[in-house]
mmCIF file of C-alpha atoms in Angstrom:
data_model
loop_
_atom_site.group_PDB
_atom_site.id
_atom_site.type_symbol
_atom_site.label_atom_id
_atom_site.label_comp_id
_atom_site.label_asym_id
_atom_site.label_seq_id
_atom_site.Cartn_x
_atom_site.Cartn_y
_atom_site.Cartn_z
ATOM 1 C CA UNK A 1 -6.626 9.935 -28.726
ATOM 2 C CA UNK A 2 -7.802 10.023 -24.573
ATOM 3 C CA UNK A 3 -9.131 7.569 -22.056
ATOM 4 C CA UNK A 4 -11.277 8.111 -19.080
ATOM 5 C CA UNK A 5 -10.064 6.766 -16.061
ATOM 6 C CA UNK A 6 -12.383 6.412 -13.311
ATOM 7 C CA UNK A 7 -11.815 5.418 -9.440
ATOM 8 C CA UNK A 8 -15.011 3.723 -8.334
ATOM 9 C CA UNK A 9 -16.759 3.903 -4.775
ATOM 10 C CA UNK A 10 -17.229 7.625 -4.518
ATOM 11 C CA UNK A 11 -20.487 8.868 -3.021
ATOM 12 C CA UNK A 12 -21.904 11.448 -5.372
ATOM 13 C CA UNK A 13 -23.490 14.714 -4.313
ATOM 14 C CA UNK A 14 -23.979 18.039 -5.758
ATOM 15 C CA UNK A 15 -25.702 19.818 -8.763
ATOM 16 C CA UNK A 16 -25.240 19.183 -12.290
ATOM 17 C CA UNK A 17 -26.468 21.607 -14.871
ATOM 18 C CA UNK A 18 -28.169 19.579 -18.127
ATOM 19 C CA UNK A 19 -27.018 20.925 -21.599
ATOM 20 C CA UNK A 20 -28.986 21.474 -24.607
ATOM 21 C CA UNK A 21 -30.283 18.489 -26.208
ATOM 22 C CA UNK A 22 -27.939 16.895 -28.732
ATOM 23 C CA UNK A 23 -30.630 15.490 -31.015
ATOM 24 C CA UNK A 24 -32.607 18.456 -30.802
ATOM 25 C CA UNK A 25 -29.751 20.854 -31.735
ATOM 26 C CA UNK A 26 -28.530 19.027 -34.903
ATOM 27 C CA UNK A 27 -31.538 19.263 -37.149
ATOM 28 C CA UNK A 28 -32.213 22.741 -35.626
ATOM 29 C CA UNK A 29 -28.629 23.844 -36.949
ATOM 30 C CA UNK A 30 -29.539 22.173 -40.355
ATOM 31 C CA UNK A 31 -32.955 24.124 -40.395
ATOM 32 C CA UNK A 32 -31.017 27.322 -40.111
ATOM 33 C CA UNK A 33 -29.911 26.872 -43.888
ATOM 34 C CA UNK A 34 -33.830 27.254 -44.893
ATOM 35 C CA UNK A 35 -33.185 31.144 -44.607
ATOM 36 C CA UNK A 36 -30.900 33.776 -46.041
ATOM 37 C CA UNK A 37 -31.490 35.905 -42.510
ATOM 38 C CA UNK A 38 -29.651 35.728 -39.454
ATOM 39 C CA UNK A 39 -30.343 32.918 -36.916
ATOM 40 C CA UNK A 40 -29.541 32.497 -33.098
ATOM 41 C CA UNK A 41 -29.753 29.330 -31.458
ATOM 42 C CA UNK A 42 -28.897 29.308 -27.923
ATOM 43 C CA UNK A 43 -28.106 26.434 -25.591
ATOM 44 C CA UNK A 44 -26.409 24.260 -28.134
ATOM 45 C CA UNK A 45 -24.057 21.692 -26.481
ATOM 46 C CA UNK A 46 -20.474 21.525 -26.897
ATOM 47 C CA UNK A 47 -20.366 18.091 -28.167
ATOM 48 C CA UNK A 48 -18.313 16.738 -31.040
ATOM 49 C CA UNK A 49 -21.488 15.668 -32.882
ATOM 50 C CA UNK A 50 -22.762 19.710 -32.826
ATOM 51 C CA UNK A 51 -19.218 20.678 -33.390
ATOM 52 C CA UNK A 52 -19.158 18.653 -36.924
ATOM 53 C CA UNK A 53 -22.595 19.963 -37.892
ATOM 54 C CA UNK A 54 -21.263 23.774 -37.165
ATOM 55 C CA UNK A 55 -18.218 22.578 -39.377
ATOM 56 C CA UNK A 56 -20.198 21.049 -42.155
ATOM 57 C CA UNK A 57 -22.401 24.191 -42.291
ATOM 58 C CA UNK A 58 -19.659 26.413 -42.768
ATOM 59 C CA UNK A 59 -18.062 24.428 -45.539
ATOM 60 C CA UNK A 60 -21.503 24.762 -47.249
ATOM 61 C CA UNK A 61 -20.937 28.208 -47.194
ATOM 62 C CA UNK A 62 -22.807 29.756 -44.206
ATOM 63 C CA UNK A 63 -21.007 32.175 -41.825
ATOM 64 C CA UNK A 64 -21.108 30.216 -38.335
ATOM 65 C CA UNK A 65 -20.188 31.965 -35.145
ATOM 66 C CA UNK A 66 -19.928 29.801 -32.033
ATOM 67 C CA UNK A 67 -19.820 31.059 -28.332
ATOM 68 C CA UNK A 68 -20.666 30.041 -24.855
ATOM 69 C CA UNK A 69 -23.437 27.538 -26.253
ATOM 70 C CA UNK A 70 -24.723 30.337 -28.667
ATOM 71 C CA UNK A 71 -24.609 29.625 -32.559
ATOM 72 C CA UNK A 72 -25.475 32.547 -34.898
ATOM 73 C CA UNK A 73 -25.886 31.216 -38.691
ATOM 74 C CA UNK A 74 -26.049 33.557 -41.489
ATOM 75 C CA UNK A 75 -26.662 31.533 -44.639
ATOM 76 C CA UNK A 76 -26.787 33.745 -47.394
ATOM 77 C CA UNK A 77 -24.552 32.439 -49.418
ATOM 78 C CA UNK A 78 -24.467 28.485 -49.672
ATOM 79 C CA UNK A 79 -23.786 25.877 -51.911
ATOM 80 C CA UNK A 80 -25.492 22.228 -51.924
ATOM 81 C CA UNK A 81 -22.548 19.897 -52.293
ATOM 82 C CA UNK A 82 -21.167 18.221 -48.712
ATOM 83 C CA UNK A 83 -18.016 15.883 -49.178
ATOM 84 C CA UNK A 84 -17.735 12.400 -47.434
ATOM 85 C CA UNK A 85 -14.549 13.990 -45.276
ATOM 86 C CA UNK A 86 -17.315 16.329 -44.117
ATOM 87 C CA UNK A 87 -20.135 14.241 -43.071
ATOM 88 C CA UNK A 88 -18.453 10.469 -42.461
ATOM 89 C CA UNK A 89 -17.955 11.255 -38.752
ATOM 90 C CA UNK A 90 -21.855 11.990 -38.054
ATOM 91 C CA UNK A 91 -25.009 10.080 -39.146
ATOM 92 C CA UNK A 92 -27.149 12.670 -38.315
ATOM 93 C CA UNK A 93 -25.828 14.765 -41.243
ATOM 94 C CA UNK A 94 -28.408 13.283 -43.364
ATOM 95 C CA UNK A 95 -30.703 15.795 -42.037
ATOM 96 C CA UNK A 96 -29.048 18.588 -44.096
ATOM 97 C CA UNK A 97 -30.714 16.821 -47.093
ATOM 98 C CA UNK A 98 -33.954 18.367 -46.680
ATOM 99 C CA UNK A 99 -33.251 21.929 -45.892
ATOM 100 C CA UNK A 100 -30.691 21.925 -48.966
ATOM 101 C CA UNK A 101 -33.273 20.504 -51.481
ATOM 102 C CA UNK A 102 -36.032 23.075 -49.979
ATOM 103 C CA UNK A 103 -34.004 25.996 -50.456
ATOM 104 C CA UNK A 104 -31.421 25.195 -53.619
ATOM 105 C CA UNK A 105 -33.606 22.636 -55.423
ATOM 106 C CA UNK A 106 -30.694 20.090 -55.634
ATOM 107 C CA UNK A 107 -28.262 18.675 -52.977
ATOM 108 C CA UNK A 108 -25.235 16.040 -52.877
ATOM 109 C CA UNK A 109 -24.952 14.117 -49.398
ATOM 110 C CA UNK A 110 -22.473 11.149 -48.995
ATOM 111 C CA UNK A 111 -24.290 8.507 -47.460
ATOM 112 C CA UNK A 112 -23.634 9.087 -43.773
ATOM 113 C CA UNK A 113 -21.407 7.373 -41.120
ATOM 114 C CA UNK A 114 -21.531 7.844 -37.395
ATOM 115 C CA UNK A 115 -21.874 5.185 -34.598
ATOM 116 C CA UNK A 116 -22.627 1.475 -35.536
ATOM 117 C CA UNK A 117 -25.537 0.012 -33.456
ATOM 118 C CA UNK A 118 -27.297 -1.930 -36.256
ATOM 119 C CA UNK A 119 -28.926 -1.577 -39.370
ATOM 120 C CA UNK A 120 -30.387 2.262 -39.510
ATOM 121 C CA UNK A 121 -31.161 2.662 -43.493
ATOM 122 C CA UNK A 122 -31.822 5.858 -45.026
ATOM 123 C CA UNK A 123 -34.521 4.344 -47.199
ATOM 124 C CA UNK A 124 -37.211 6.191 -45.370
ATOM 125 C CA UNK A 125 -35.368 9.843 -45.954
ATOM 126 C CA UNK A 126 -35.007 8.857 -49.872
ATOM 127 C CA UNK A 127 -38.776 7.517 -50.034
ATOM 128 C CA UNK A 128 -40.062 10.987 -48.364
ATOM 129 C CA UNK A 129 -37.850 13.165 -50.401
ATOM 130 C CA UNK A 130 -39.272 11.460 -53.402
ATOM 131 C CA UNK A 131 -42.678 11.627 -52.542
ATOM 132 C CA UNK A 132 -42.304 15.381 -52.741
ATOM 133 C CA UNK A 133 -41.159 15.261 -56.340
ATOM 134 C CA UNK A 134 -37.569 14.807 -55.904
ATOM 135 C CA UNK A 135 -35.281 12.780 -57.875
ATOM 136 C CA UNK A 136 -32.739 10.734 -56.367
ATOM 137 C CA UNK A 137 -29.655 8.751 -57.699
ATOM 138 C CA UNK A 138 -26.810 7.053 -55.946
ATOM 139 C CA UNK A 139 -23.368 7.597 -57.301
ATOM 140 C CA UNK A 140 -20.247 6.708 -55.955
ATOM 141 C CA UNK A 141 -21.632 6.861 -52.532
ATOM 142 C CA UNK A 142 -23.355 9.922 -52.924
ATOM 143 C CA UNK A 143 -27.001 10.860 -52.710
ATOM 144 C CA UNK A 144 -27.641 13.467 -55.616
ATOM 145 C CA UNK A 145 -30.923 14.895 -55.082
ATOM 146 C CA UNK A 146 -32.640 17.131 -57.606
ATOM 147 C CA UNK A 147 -36.188 18.909 -57.665
ATOM 148 C CA UNK A 148 -35.725 21.513 -60.392
ATOM 149 C CA UNK A 149 -38.892 22.849 -60.170
ATOM 150 C CA UNK A 150 -39.215 22.680 -56.443
ATOM 151 C CA UNK A 151 -41.114 20.352 -54.068
ATOM 152 C CA UNK A 152 -44.671 19.343 -54.116
ATOM 153 C CA UNK A 153 -46.700 18.387 -51.038
ATOM 154 C CA UNK A 154 -47.799 14.827 -50.564
ATOM 155 C CA UNK A 155 -48.995 12.490 -47.939
ATOM 156 C CA UNK A 156 -46.262 10.530 -46.822
ATOM 157 C CA UNK A 157 -46.218 7.723 -44.517
ATOM 158 C CA UNK A 158 -42.974 7.220 -42.548
ATOM 159 C CA UNK A 159 -43.758 3.740 -40.840
ATOM 160 C CA UNK A 160 -40.594 1.874 -40.358
ATOM 161 C CA UNK A 161 -39.892 -1.785 -39.407
ATOM 162 C CA UNK A 162 -38.751 -0.629 -35.774
ATOM 163 C CA UNK A 163 -41.241 2.248 -35.511
ATOM 164 C CA UNK A 164 -41.282 5.915 -36.551
ATOM 165 C CA UNK A 165 -38.128 7.600 -37.808
ATOM 166 C CA UNK A 166 -36.999 10.784 -35.952
ATOM 167 C CA UNK A 167 -34.501 11.993 -38.538
ATOM 168 C CA UNK A 168 -36.980 11.095 -41.536
ATOM 169 C CA UNK A 169 -39.756 13.175 -39.662
ATOM 170 C CA UNK A 170 -37.013 15.977 -39.170
ATOM 171 C CA UNK A 171 -36.084 15.724 -42.721
ATOM 172 C CA UNK A 172 -39.250 15.702 -44.189
ATOM 173 C CA UNK A 173 -40.482 18.346 -42.040
ATOM 174 C CA UNK A 174 -37.596 20.667 -43.030
ATOM 175 C CA UNK A 175 -38.351 19.665 -46.776
ATOM 176 C CA UNK A 176 -41.880 20.375 -46.609
ATOM 177 C CA UNK A 177 -41.975 24.069 -45.119
ATOM 178 C CA UNK A 178 -41.098 25.509 -48.310
ATOM 179 C CA UNK A 179 -42.858 22.750 -50.702
ATOM 180 C CA UNK A 180 -45.682 24.081 -52.818
ATOM 181 C CA UNK A 181 -49.310 22.887 -51.143
ATOM 182 C CA UNK A 182 -49.815 21.001 -48.024
ATOM 183 C CA UNK A 183 -47.748 17.940 -46.611
ATOM 184 C CA UNK A 184 -49.201 15.339 -44.258
ATOM 185 C CA UNK A 185 -46.924 12.988 -42.416
ATOM 186 C CA UNK A 186 -48.345 9.941 -41.300
ATOM 187 C CA UNK A 187 -46.761 7.370 -38.669
ATOM 188 C CA UNK A 188 -44.441 10.426 -37.688
ATOM 189 C CA UNK A 189 -42.109 10.409 -34.534
ATOM 190 C CA UNK A 190 -43.273 12.312 -31.594
ATOM 191 C CA UNK A 191 -40.167 12.813 -29.568
ATOM 192 C CA UNK A 192 -39.602 15.925 -27.946
ATOM 193 C CA UNK A 193 -36.634 16.870 -30.371
ATOM 194 C CA UNK A 194 -39.257 16.619 -33.311
ATOM 195 C CA UNK A 195 -41.321 18.938 -31.463
ATOM 196 C CA UNK A 196 -38.432 21.174 -30.843
ATOM 197 C CA UNK A 197 -37.656 21.386 -34.492
ATOM 198 C CA UNK A 198 -41.254 22.164 -35.531
ATOM 199 C CA UNK A 199 -41.362 25.069 -32.816
ATOM 200 C CA UNK A 200 -38.235 26.546 -34.425
ATOM 201 C CA UNK A 201 -39.569 26.328 -37.855
ATOM 202 C CA UNK A 202 -42.830 28.134 -36.678
ATOM 203 C CA UNK A 203 -40.696 30.740 -35.312
ATOM 204 C CA UNK A 204 -39.192 30.900 -38.577
ATOM 205 C CA UNK A 205 -42.483 31.435 -40.196
ATOM 206 C CA UNK A 206 -43.627 27.850 -41.239
ATOM 207 C CA UNK A 207 -47.263 26.643 -40.827
ATOM 208 C CA UNK A 208 -46.888 23.165 -38.975
ATOM 209 C CA UNK A 209 -49.790 21.372 -37.083
ATOM 210 C CA UNK A 210 -49.554 18.236 -35.195
ATOM 211 C CA UNK A 211 -46.046 17.963 -34.046
ATOM 212 C CA UNK A 212 -45.797 15.845 -31.157
ATOM 213 C CA UNK A 213 -48.521 13.308 -32.697
ATOM 214 C CA UNK A 214 -48.317 10.535 -35.130
ATOM 215 C CA UNK A 215 -49.842 13.040 -37.755
ATOM 216 C CA UNK A 216 -48.097 16.397 -38.951
ATOM 217 C CA UNK A 217 -49.552 18.591 -41.364
ATOM 218 C CA UNK A 218 -47.231 21.146 -43.086
ATOM 219 C CA UNK A 219 -48.702 23.825 -45.498
ATOM 220 C CA UNK A 220 -45.462 25.198 -47.352
ATOM 221 C CA UNK A 221 -44.557 28.645 -47.237
ATOM 222 C CA UNK A 222 -42.542 30.792 -49.637
ATOM 223 C CA UNK A 223 -39.894 31.988 -47.810
ATOM 224 C CA UNK A 224 -38.743 31.408 -43.940
ATOM 225 C CA UNK A 225 -37.078 34.302 -41.774
ATOM 226 C CA UNK A 226 -34.640 34.288 -39.115
ATOM 227 C CA UNK A 227 -35.111 34.093 -35.299
ATOM 228 C CA UNK A 228 -34.094 33.647 -31.980
ATOM 229 C CA UNK A 229 -34.620 30.197 -30.433
ATOM 230 C CA UNK A 230 -33.503 28.287 -27.329
ATOM 231 C CA UNK A 231 -32.836 24.534 -27.699
ATOM 232 C CA UNK A 232 -34.659 22.099 -25.094
ATOM 233 C CA UNK A 233 -32.768 20.132 -22.292
ATOM 234 C CA UNK A 234 -31.097 17.015 -23.129
ATOM 235 C CA UNK A 235 -33.425 14.228 -21.561
ATOM 236 C CA UNK A 236 -30.724 11.411 -22.407
ATOM 237 C CA UNK A 237 -28.027 13.253 -20.559
ATOM 238 C CA UNK A 238 -30.466 13.988 -17.683
ATOM 239 C CA UNK A 239 -31.429 10.361 -17.377
ATOM 240 C CA UNK A 240 -27.818 9.078 -17.615
ATOM 241 C CA UNK A 241 -27.142 11.451 -14.514
ATOM 242 C CA UNK A 242 -30.308 10.166 -13.136
ATOM 243 C CA UNK A 243 -29.171 6.697 -13.318
ATOM 244 C CA UNK A 244 -25.613 7.872 -12.124
ATOM 245 C CA UNK A 245 -27.371 9.213 -8.832
ATOM 246 C CA UNK A 246 -29.507 5.863 -8.558
ATOM 247 C CA UNK A 247 -26.380 3.854 -8.208
ATOM 248 C CA UNK A 248 -23.857 5.992 -6.038
ATOM 249 C CA UNK A 249 -25.831 9.374 -5.228
ATOM 250 C CA UNK A 250 -26.657 10.888 -1.818
ATOM 251 C CA UNK A 251 -28.499 13.743 -3.186
ATOM 252 C CA UNK A 252 -27.546 14.866 -6.613
ATOM 253 C CA UNK A 253 -29.540 17.781 -8.087
ATOM 254 C CA UNK A 254 -30.011 18.138 -11.775
ATOM 255 C CA UNK A 255 -31.043 21.809 -13.166
ATOM 256 C CA UNK A 256 -32.092 22.751 -16.640
ATOM 257 C CA UNK A 257 -34.484 19.663 -17.278
ATOM 258 C CA UNK A 258 -38.060 19.173 -18.249
ATOM 259 C CA UNK A 259 -39.888 16.679 -16.188
ATOM 260 C CA UNK A 260 -42.594 15.804 -19.193
ATOM 261 C CA UNK A 261 -39.744 14.521 -21.325
ATOM 262 C CA UNK A 262 -38.221 12.065 -18.482
ATOM 263 C CA UNK A 263 -41.401 10.478 -17.225
ATOM 264 C CA UNK A 264 -40.756 7.109 -18.262
ATOM 265 C CA UNK A 265 -37.198 7.127 -16.700
ATOM 266 C CA UNK A 266 -38.302 8.603 -13.443
ATOM 267 C CA UNK A 267 -41.337 5.868 -13.232
ATOM 268 C CA UNK A 268 -38.817 3.232 -13.675
ATOM 269 C CA UNK A 269 -36.231 4.716 -11.183
ATOM 270 C CA UNK A 270 -38.987 5.149 -8.629
ATOM 271 C CA UNK A 271 -40.434 1.615 -9.149
ATOM 272 C CA UNK A 272 -37.031 0.342 -8.554
ATOM 273 C CA UNK A 273 -36.621 2.170 -5.390
ATOM 274 C CA UNK A 274 -34.845 5.186 -5.735
ATOM 275 C CA UNK A 275 -36.138 8.696 -4.770
ATOM 276 C CA UNK A 276 -36.796 11.325 -7.652
ATOM 277 C CA UNK A 277 -38.163 14.408 -6.231
ATOM 278 C CA UNK A 278 -38.763 17.316 -8.931
ATOM 279 C CA UNK A 279 -39.404 21.476 -8.076
ATOM 280 C CA UNK A 280 -42.911 22.530 -8.698
ATOM 281 C CA UNK A 281 -41.900 23.911 -12.400
ATOM 282 C CA UNK A 282 -40.598 20.378 -13.314
ATOM 283 C CA UNK A 283 -37.155 22.270 -14.258
ATOM 284 C CA UNK A 284 -34.809 20.749 -11.442
ATOM 285 C CA UNK A 285 -34.881 17.163 -10.009
ATOM 286 C CA UNK A 286 -32.816 15.648 -7.145
ATOM 287 C CA UNK A 287 -31.697 12.033 -6.958
ATOM 288 C CA UNK A 288 -31.228 9.807 -4.145
ATOM 289 C CA UNK A 289 -30.060 5.897 -4.446
ATOM 290 C CA UNK A 290 -32.479 3.665 -3.130
ATOM 291 C CA UNK A 291 -31.088 1.668 0.192
ATOM 292 C CA UNK A 292 -33.187 -1.357 -1.110
ATOM 293 C CA UNK A 293 -33.269 -1.257 -4.863
ATOM 294 C CA UNK A 294 -35.268 -3.528 -6.829
ATOM 295 C CA UNK A 295 -34.767 -5.326 -10.242
ATOM 296 C CA UNK A 296 -36.832 -4.162 -13.164
ATOM 297 C CA UNK A 297 -37.914 -4.910 -16.853
ATOM 298 C CA UNK A 298 -37.750 -2.530 -19.559
ATOM 299 C CA UNK A 299 -38.970 -2.879 -23.567
ATOM 300 C CA UNK A 300 -37.687 0.239 -25.523
ATOM 301 C CA UNK A 301 -40.389 1.951 -27.442
ATOM 302 C CA UNK A 302 -40.789 5.087 -29.483
ATOM 303 C CA UNK A 303 -41.639 8.331 -27.424
ATOM 304 C CA UNK A 304 -43.526 8.535 -24.956
ATOM 305 C CA UNK A 305 -42.111 4.630 -24.380
ATOM 306 C CA UNK A 306 -38.749 3.970 -22.798
ATOM 307 C CA UNK A 307 -36.169 5.618 -24.922
ATOM 308 C CA UNK A 308 -33.766 3.294 -26.985
ATOM 309 C CA UNK A 309 -31.127 5.939 -25.660
ATOM 310 C CA UNK A 310 -31.266 5.104 -22.344
ATOM 311 C CA UNK A 311 -31.238 1.304 -22.508
ATOM 312 C CA UNK A 312 -27.160 0.869 -21.904
ATOM 313 C CA UNK A 313 -27.475 3.148 -19.135
ATOM 314 C CA UNK A 314 -29.923 1.333 -17.282
ATOM 315 C CA UNK A 315 -28.513 -2.202 -17.908
ATOM 316 C CA UNK A 316 -25.647 -0.779 -15.962
ATOM 317 C CA UNK A 317 -27.664 -0.100 -12.908
ATOM 318 C CA UNK A 318 -29.363 -3.381 -13.231
ATOM 319 C CA UNK A 319 -26.001 -5.074 -13.214
ATOM 320 C CA UNK A 320 -25.449 -4.182 -9.762
ATOM 321 C CA UNK A 321 -29.420 -4.479 -8.566
ATOM 322 C CA UNK A 322 -30.490 -7.483 -6.658
ATOM 323 C CA UNK A 323 -32.552 -10.158 -8.435
ATOM 324 C CA UNK A 324 -33.285 -10.492 -12.044
ATOM 325 C CA UNK A 325 -33.799 -7.700 -14.399
ATOM 326 C CA UNK A 326 -34.924 -7.858 -18.165
ATOM 327 C CA UNK A 327 -33.997 -5.422 -20.892
ATOM 328 C CA UNK A 328 -35.590 -5.840 -24.315
ATOM 329 C CA UNK A 329 -34.349 -3.363 -27.501
ATOM 330 C CA UNK A 330 -37.301 -3.571 -29.931
ATOM 331 C CA UNK A 331 -36.080 -0.542 -31.817
ATOM 332 C CA UNK A 332 -32.142 -1.555 -32.294
ATOM 333 C CA UNK A 333 -32.022 -5.240 -31.344
ATOM 334 C CA UNK A 334 -28.391 -5.231 -31.804
ATOM 335 C CA UNK A 335 -27.591 -2.476 -29.370
ATOM 336 C CA UNK A 336 -25.877 -4.798 -26.771
ATOM 337 C CA UNK A 337 -22.576 -4.246 -27.240
ATOM 338 C CA UNK A 338 -21.699 -2.751 -23.933
ATOM 339 C CA UNK A 339 -23.051 -5.965 -22.261
ATOM 340 C CA UNK A 340 -19.283 -7.892 -23.071
ATOM 341 C CA UNK A 341 -17.645 -4.942 -21.677
ATOM 342 C CA UNK A 342 -19.890 -4.987 -18.486
ATOM 343 C CA UNK A 343 -19.190 -8.556 -18.133
ATOM 344 C CA UNK A 344 -15.647 -7.993 -18.261
ATOM 345 C CA UNK A 345 -16.379 -5.894 -14.953
ATOM 346 C CA UNK A 346 -18.223 -8.948 -13.333
ATOM 347 C CA UNK A 347 -21.542 -8.241 -14.343
ATOM 348 C CA UNK A 348 -23.986 -11.418 -15.020
ATOM 349 C CA UNK A 349 -25.774 -10.786 -18.444
ATOM 350 C CA UNK A 350 -27.120 -13.083 -20.959
ATOM 351 C CA UNK A 351 -28.176 -11.497 -24.275
ATOM 352 C CA UNK A 352 -30.175 -13.402 -26.834
ATOM 353 C CA UNK A 353 -32.319 -12.004 -29.794
ATOM 354 C CA UNK A 354 -32.595 -8.404 -28.543
ATOM 355 C CA UNK A 355 -32.914 -9.049 -25.122
ATOM 356 C CA UNK A 356 -30.904 -8.643 -22.395
ATOM 357 C CA UNK A 357 -31.415 -10.984 -19.035
ATOM 358 C CA UNK A 358 -29.324 -9.327 -15.902
ATOM 359 C CA UNK A 359 -28.755 -11.170 -12.804
ATOM 360 C CA UNK A 360 -27.373 -8.519 -10.380
ATOM 361 C CA UNK A 361 -24.157 -8.944 -8.502
ATOM 362 C CA UNK A 362 -23.027 -7.646 -5.290
ATOM 363 C CA UNK A 363 -19.925 -5.896 -6.903
ATOM 364 C CA UNK A 364 -18.176 -4.737 -9.914
ATOM 365 C CA UNK A 365 -14.413 -4.753 -10.349
ATOM 366 C CA UNK A 366 -12.365 -2.167 -12.327
ATOM 367 C CA UNK A 367 -10.939 -3.276 -15.617
ATOM 368 C CA UNK A 368 -9.716 -2.073 -19.125
ATOM 369 C CA UNK A 369 -12.929 -1.565 -21.186
ATOM 370 C CA UNK A 370 -13.830 -0.157 -24.729
ATOM 371 C CA UNK A 371 -16.613 1.915 -25.678
ATOM 372 C CA UNK A 372 -18.268 0.931 -28.867
ATOM 373 C CA UNK A 373 -20.952 3.792 -29.349
ATOM 374 C CA UNK A 374 -22.175 6.710 -27.521
ATOM 375 C CA UNK A 375 -24.679 5.374 -25.153
ATOM 376 C CA UNK A 376 -22.484 2.345 -24.587
ATOM 377 C CA UNK A 377 -19.826 4.436 -23.371
ATOM 378 C CA UNK A 378 -22.190 6.026 -21.127
ATOM 379 C CA UNK A 379 -22.974 2.791 -19.464
ATOM 380 C CA UNK A 380 -19.265 1.634 -18.869
ATOM 381 C CA UNK A 381 -18.924 5.222 -17.101
ATOM 382 C CA UNK A 382 -21.727 4.428 -14.757
ATOM 383 C CA UNK A 383 -20.485 0.847 -13.965
ATOM 384 C CA UNK A 384 -17.034 2.260 -13.636
ATOM 385 C CA UNK A 385 -18.260 4.727 -10.820
ATOM 386 C CA UNK A 386 -19.778 1.760 -8.894
ATOM 387 C CA UNK A 387 -16.943 -0.675 -9.500
ATOM 388 C CA UNK A 388 -14.283 -1.312 -6.890
ATOM 389 C CA UNK A 389 -10.830 -0.279 -8.041
ATOM 390 C CA UNK A 390 -9.881 1.581 -11.119
ATOM 391 C CA UNK A 391 -11.593 1.520 -14.944
ATOM 392 C CA UNK A 392 -9.884 2.566 -18.101
ATOM 393 C CA UNK A 393 -12.320 3.387 -20.762
ATOM 394 C CA UNK A 394 -10.656 3.607 -24.019
ATOM 395 C CA UNK A 395 -12.005 5.306 -27.403
ATOM 396 C CA UNK A 396 -13.404 8.037 -25.254
ATOM 397 C CA UNK A 397 -14.222 10.142 -28.543
ATOM 398 C CA UNK A 398 -17.570 8.008 -28.455
ATOM 399 C CA UNK A 399 -18.821 9.946 -25.514
ATOM 400 C CA UNK A 400 -17.662 12.977 -26.441
ATOM 401 C CA UNK A 401 -20.077 13.028 -29.153
ATOM 402 C CA UNK A 402 -23.050 13.551 -26.752
ATOM 403 C CA UNK A 403 -21.968 14.431 -23.089
ATOM 404 C CA UNK A 404 -21.020 18.038 -22.425
ATOM 405 C CA UNK A 405 -17.731 18.204 -20.183
ATOM 406 C CA UNK A 406 -18.779 15.043 -18.664
ATOM 407 C CA UNK A 407 -15.411 14.786 -16.535
ATOM 408 C CA UNK A 408 -15.889 18.312 -15.175
ATOM 409 C CA UNK A 409 -19.583 17.440 -14.244
ATOM 410 C CA UNK A 410 -18.829 14.224 -12.618
ATOM 411 C CA UNK A 411 -15.776 15.602 -10.437
ATOM 412 C CA UNK A 412 -18.252 18.334 -9.881
ATOM 413 C CA UNK A 413 -20.344 15.807 -7.623
ATOM 414 C CA UNK A 414 -17.799 13.780 -6.430
ATOM 415 C CA UNK A 415 -16.714 11.382 -8.549
ATOM 416 C CA UNK A 416 -12.946 10.608 -8.806
ATOM 417 C CA UNK A 417 -12.204 10.764 -13.003
ATOM 418 C CA UNK A 418 -9.598 11.827 -15.058
ATOM 419 C CA UNK A 419 -8.938 12.288 -18.811
ATOM 420 C CA UNK A 420 -5.281 10.729 -19.877
ATOM 421 C CA UNK A 421 -3.549 10.305 -23.336
ATOM 422 C CA UNK A 422 -4.482 6.710 -24.813
ATOM 423 C CA UNK A 423 -1.094 5.169 -25.591
ATOM 424 C CA UNK A 424 -2.757 1.888 -26.592
ATOM 425 C CA UNK A 425 -4.832 3.770 -29.524
#
């Protein structure tokens, strides 16, 4: 085990190249199992979640080669049974269900693990695959899904208690591309990562319309073919570095971004008094921290609303912004575990019923803190960059799930950080 040691107070300047999207890469990797032809996927981030997915695919029988962000997959001979040991570390492993049932007519997937940020049931995934004609049983913690006669298109509403499900939309879309007839997904997630998966499937020969809207129509085809595809930039990594620059930056430029995907984050940071300038193509952005920052208010919502995956990072910024800010998470109301750790550093935060009220303080102080999930760990890193003194962040494996070479990237823009063995683990 390792910990991240952050020496706070250093001004950030320079450039960071944003990696490919973790949340787009995982279902795209899974979707490569839909064909027996070779697939090349570029700009896959070097993060542990993507590494786990590659490992699981290999254990399912696929030939997977990885080098410099490019993954080459040949799934000519695969089987459809994953083990708990393979999938327990990653919740997104559930997205293997759609492609395996579609291609193999059967799969065994253990109920997934991953980060703990509130109740995220797989009920919608099960209901969706059942709507296409599959039978589902739960035995000894495994989902046993069978469709011996193949899947059949249907109209499926994916509306959940806290809005559309991204992975559920991904799973159903991957299952439906090889189903007989037409599938209509109502209340579909519209996130850029869903659109990226749809574009990948279309390049493989799928017939999909409406990705990026609440209604996706898929006309099943008999076979998909191989392709060469590049994953979109990671908007959450980009947003995290934008917030870092808003806290401590004097000219931080991010390359490989998509302006359209960052609109709500950009609008909020500008409203809070920070300078955000994109290039003409919207593929790079420069951030300078405002001299007179202002408090803000956010309420998370499905895309194009404010992303729940950027809630913790903005809470860290608000903790050192004068005035009172309010953060409400309507998607994962329990996603405030980072707040107790920020309070150890001197933050003034009150959390009640899915809402955090943050009174900005003059300074934070370095302290030993513990990461509880992926985005909470990012918030602690951001707070540590601003804090006086040294902060030790334990359980660093959380941040490695979704941030590629974060230590090197921070060092490259002037932060003082180091990874050390964690003797406390």
